[in-house]
PDB file of C-alpha atoms in Angstrom:
ATOM      1  CA  UNK A  22     126.831  96.536 121.533  1.00 45.00           C
ATOM      2  CA  UNK A  23     123.151  97.052 122.375  1.00 56.00           C
ATOM      3  CA  UNK A  24     122.155  93.373 122.649  1.00 73.00           C
ATOM      4  CA  UNK A  25     121.243  91.169 120.386  1.00 79.00           C
ATOM      5  CA  UNK A  26     117.519  90.123 118.494  1.00 80.00           C
ATOM      6  CA  UNK A  27     116.738  86.525 117.440  1.00 83.00           C
ATOM      7  CA  UNK A  28     114.065  86.635 114.590  1.00 83.00           C
ATOM      8  CA  UNK A  29     112.944  83.996 112.862  1.00 87.00           C
ATOM      9  CA  UNK A  30     112.337  84.323 108.784  1.00 88.00           C
ATOM     10  CA  UNK A  31     108.498  82.859 107.821  1.00 89.00           C
ATOM     11  CA  UNK A  32     110.825  79.677 106.866  1.00 89.00           C
ATOM     12  CA  UNK A  33     111.410  78.925 110.403  1.00 89.00           C
ATOM     13  CA  UNK A  34     115.205  79.907 109.743  1.00 88.00           C
ATOM     14  CA  UNK A  35     116.698  82.052 113.070  1.00 85.00           C
ATOM     15  CA  UNK A  36     118.137  85.365 111.967  1.00 83.00           C
ATOM     16  CA  UNK A  37     120.360  86.934 114.818  1.00 81.00           C
ATOM     17  CA  UNK A  38     120.375  90.530 114.697  1.00 78.00           C
ATOM     18  CA  UNK A  39     122.223  93.582 116.805  1.00 75.00           C
ATOM     19  CA  UNK A  40     119.279  95.616 117.803  1.00 65.00           C
ATOM     20  CA  UNK A  41     119.467  99.094 119.078  1.00 62.00           C
ATOM     21  CA  UNK A  42     117.894 100.496 123.264  1.00 61.00           C
ATOM     22  CA  UNK A  43     113.945 100.922 122.805  1.00 54.00           C
ATOM     23  CA  UNK A  44     113.575 104.628 124.432  1.00 56.00           C
ATOM     24  CA  UNK A  45     109.750 102.760 125.298  1.00 54.00           C
ATOM     25  CA  UNK A  46     108.661 102.644 128.913  1.00 48.00           C
ATOM     26  CA  UNK A  47     108.539  98.306 128.360  1.00 44.00           C
ATOM     27  CA  UNK A  48     111.993  96.159 128.342  1.00 48.00           C
ATOM     28  CA  UNK A  49     112.774  93.566 127.397  1.00 49.00           C
ATOM     29  CA  UNK A  50     114.069  91.085 129.101  1.00 49.00           C
ATOM     30  CA  UNK A  51     116.956  88.976 127.644  1.00 50.00           C
ATOM     31  CA  UNK A  52     118.417  85.886 127.894  1.00 50.00           C
ATOM     32  CA  UNK A  53     121.661  84.565 130.093  1.00 56.00           C
ATOM     33  CA  UNK A  54     122.934  85.565 126.931  1.00 61.00           C
ATOM     34  CA  UNK A  55     121.977  88.417 126.473  1.00 65.00           C
ATOM     35  CA  UNK A  56     120.073  87.058 123.671  1.00 78.00           C
ATOM     36  CA  UNK A  57     116.075  88.685 123.093  1.00 78.00           C
ATOM     37  CA  UNK A  58     113.207  87.273 120.676  1.00 80.00           C
ATOM     38  CA  UNK A  59     111.483  89.774 118.505  1.00 81.00           C
ATOM     39  CA  UNK A  60     107.831  89.417 118.564  1.00 80.00           C
ATOM     40  CA  UNK A  61     107.342  89.425 114.705  1.00 85.00           C
ATOM     41  CA  UNK A  62     109.113  87.774 112.076  1.00 86.00           C
ATOM     42  CA  UNK A  63     111.925  88.700 110.040  1.00 85.00           C
ATOM     43  CA  UNK A  64     110.011  89.460 107.364  1.00 89.00           C
ATOM     44  CA  UNK A  65     107.677  91.292 109.175  1.00 87.00           C
ATOM     45  CA  UNK A  66     109.769  94.048 110.920  1.00 84.00           C
ATOM     46  CA  UNK A  67     111.178  94.339 107.229  1.00 86.00           C
ATOM     47  CA  UNK A  68     107.585  95.230 105.929  1.00 88.00           C
ATOM     48  CA  UNK A  69     107.466  99.043 107.210  1.00 84.00           C
ATOM     49  CA  UNK A  70     110.443  99.331 105.381  1.00 84.00           C
ATOM     50  CA  UNK A  71     109.380  97.997 102.121  1.00 88.00           C
ATOM     51  CA  UNK A  72     106.297 100.527 101.371  1.00 88.00           C
ATOM     52  CA  UNK A  73     108.839 103.044 101.998  1.00 84.00           C
ATOM     53  CA  UNK A  74     111.087 101.830  99.555  1.00 87.00           C
ATOM     54  CA  UNK A  75     108.109 100.968  97.065  1.00 90.00           C
ATOM     55  CA  UNK A  76     106.818 104.862  97.985  1.00 89.00           C
ATOM     56  CA  UNK A  77     110.368 106.060  96.866  1.00 87.00           C
ATOM     57  CA  UNK A  78     110.490 104.415  94.493  1.00 88.00           C
ATOM     58  CA  UNK A  79     107.488 105.329  92.798  1.00 89.00           C
ATOM     59  CA  UNK A  80     108.049 108.679  93.639  1.00 89.00           C
ATOM     60  CA  UNK A  81     111.335 109.222  91.686  1.00 88.00           C
ATOM     61  CA  UNK A  82     110.526 106.346  88.797  1.00 88.00           C
ATOM     62  CA  UNK A  83     106.966 107.916  87.872  1.00 86.00           C
ATOM     63  CA  UNK A  84     107.941 111.659  87.833  1.00 80.00           C
ATOM     64  CA  UNK A  85     108.547 114.025  85.359  1.00 87.00           C
ATOM     65  CA  UNK A  86     112.511 112.859  85.919  1.00 86.00           C
ATOM     66  CA  UNK A  87     112.890 109.343  83.700  1.00 88.00           C
ATOM     67  CA  UNK A  88     115.969 108.037  84.902  1.00 91.00           C
ATOM     68  CA  UNK A  89     117.238 104.595  83.974  1.00 92.00           C
ATOM     69  CA  UNK A  90     117.728 103.411  86.881  1.00 92.00           C
ATOM     70  CA  UNK A  91     117.050 104.015  90.542  1.00 91.00           C
ATOM     71  CA  UNK A  92     119.071 103.088  94.147  1.00 92.00           C
ATOM     72  CA  UNK A  93     117.828 104.207  97.430  1.00 89.00           C
ATOM     73  CA  UNK A  94     119.997 103.327 100.469  1.00 87.00           C
ATOM     74  CA  UNK A  95     118.472 102.881 104.016  1.00 81.00           C
ATOM     75  CA  UNK A  96     120.225 102.795 106.881  1.00 81.00           C
ATOM     76  CA  UNK A  97     117.842 100.493 108.753  1.00 79.00           C
ATOM     77  CA  UNK A  98     117.945  99.231 112.440  1.00 77.00           C
ATOM     78  CA  UNK A  99     116.184  96.421 114.275  1.00 73.00           C
ATOM     79  CA  UNK A 100     114.383  97.173 118.148  1.00 73.00           C
ATOM     80  CA  UNK A 101     112.866  93.854 119.671  1.00 72.00           C
ATOM     81  CA  UNK A 102     109.202  94.825 120.334  1.00 71.00           C
ATOM     82  CA  UNK A 103     108.948  97.776 116.585  1.00 68.00           C
ATOM     83  CA  UNK A 104     110.882  96.106 114.404  1.00 73.00           C
ATOM     84  CA  UNK A 105     112.539  97.195 112.150  1.00 70.00           C
ATOM     85  CA  UNK A 106     113.197 101.368 110.536  1.00 67.00           C
ATOM     86  CA  UNK A 107     115.038 104.209 109.075  1.00 65.00           C
ATOM     87  CA  UNK A 108     118.391 104.540 110.878  1.00 68.00           C
ATOM     88  CA  UNK A 109     118.781 108.228 112.226  1.00 61.00           C
ATOM     89  CA  UNK A 110     122.693 108.593 111.127  1.00 56.00           C
ATOM     90  CA  UNK A 111     124.484 111.806 109.906  1.00 49.00           C
ATOM     91  CA  UNK A 112     121.265 114.006 108.461  1.00 46.00           C
ATOM     92  CA  UNK A 113     118.150 113.409 110.078  1.00 53.00           C
ATOM     93  CA  UNK A 114     117.078 110.484 108.885  1.00 59.00           C
ATOM     94  CA  UNK A 115     119.319 108.287 106.308  1.00 67.00           C
ATOM     95  CA  UNK A 116     118.125 107.415 102.613  1.00 78.00           C
ATOM     96  CA  UNK A 117     120.182 107.870  99.952  1.00 85.00           C
ATOM     97  CA  UNK A 118     118.510 107.790  96.307  1.00 88.00           C
ATOM     98  CA  UNK A 119     120.623 107.300  93.681  1.00 91.00           C
ATOM     99  CA  UNK A 120     118.934 108.653  89.729  1.00 92.00           C
ATOM    100  CA  UNK A 121     120.715 107.247  87.023  1.00 93.00           C
ATOM    101  CA  UNK A 122     120.423 107.880  82.589  1.00 92.00           C
ATOM    102  CA  UNK A 123     122.177 106.217  79.778  1.00 90.00           C
ATOM    103  CA  UNK A 124     123.364 107.866  76.844  1.00 87.00           C
ATOM    104  CA  UNK A 125     120.694 106.995  74.648  1.00 78.00           C
ATOM    105  CA  UNK A 126     122.228 105.672  71.087  1.00 57.00           C
ATOM    106  CA  UNK A 127     123.573 107.830  69.243  1.00 59.00           C
ATOM    107  CA  UNK A 128     121.842 109.114  66.079  1.00 55.00           C
ATOM    108  CA  UNK A 129     122.637 108.570  62.538  1.00 57.00           C
ATOM    109  CA  UNK A 130     122.821 111.668  59.918  1.00 58.00           C
ATOM    110  CA  UNK A 131     121.130 110.459  56.999  1.00 58.00           C
ATOM    111  CA  UNK A 132     123.641 110.296  54.086  1.00 59.00           C
ATOM    112  CA  UNK A 133     121.964 111.433  51.098  1.00 59.00           C
ATOM    113  CA  UNK A 134     121.838 108.388  48.392  1.00 59.00           C
ATOM    114  CA  UNK A 135     123.887 109.592  45.960  1.00 58.00           C
ATOM    115  CA  UNK A 136     123.066 108.803  42.292  1.00 58.00           C
ATOM    116  CA  UNK A 137     123.493 106.204  40.703  1.00 58.00           C
ATOM    117  CA  UNK A 138     126.105 105.888  38.013  1.00 58.00           C
ATOM    118  CA  UNK A 139     124.763 106.479  34.471  1.00 57.00           C
ATOM    119  CA  UNK A 140     121.825 107.896  35.092  1.00 55.00           C
ATOM    120  CA  UNK A 141     120.440 110.814  33.677  1.00 56.00           C
ATOM    121  CA  UNK A 142     120.675 114.310  34.754  1.00 50.00           C
TER     122      UNK A 142
END
């Protein structure tokens, strides 16, 4: 475990998350229990991930595929200074996209109307 980072929400609540070690030249100093105060709010840390999700949704919803549903899964890591970023998974970046289509309602074939009884032919 790299340590804990405490993010405050816009409401003032504290969210503690397991964080990754940043590879920058500077290093944050942790309290005695190993916890670091984040430089941004929790919501602020997730802004970039939200923007990435919105962009991905636009690409899949507005394209020619026209799916009924889009599910996007990001692996997200949180760091004290940089906030949230899309985590590297087994591939170069972790992003799973699922597109779904609902079967369209089966169309009922037109039934020819039967001639009324007693009608002249």
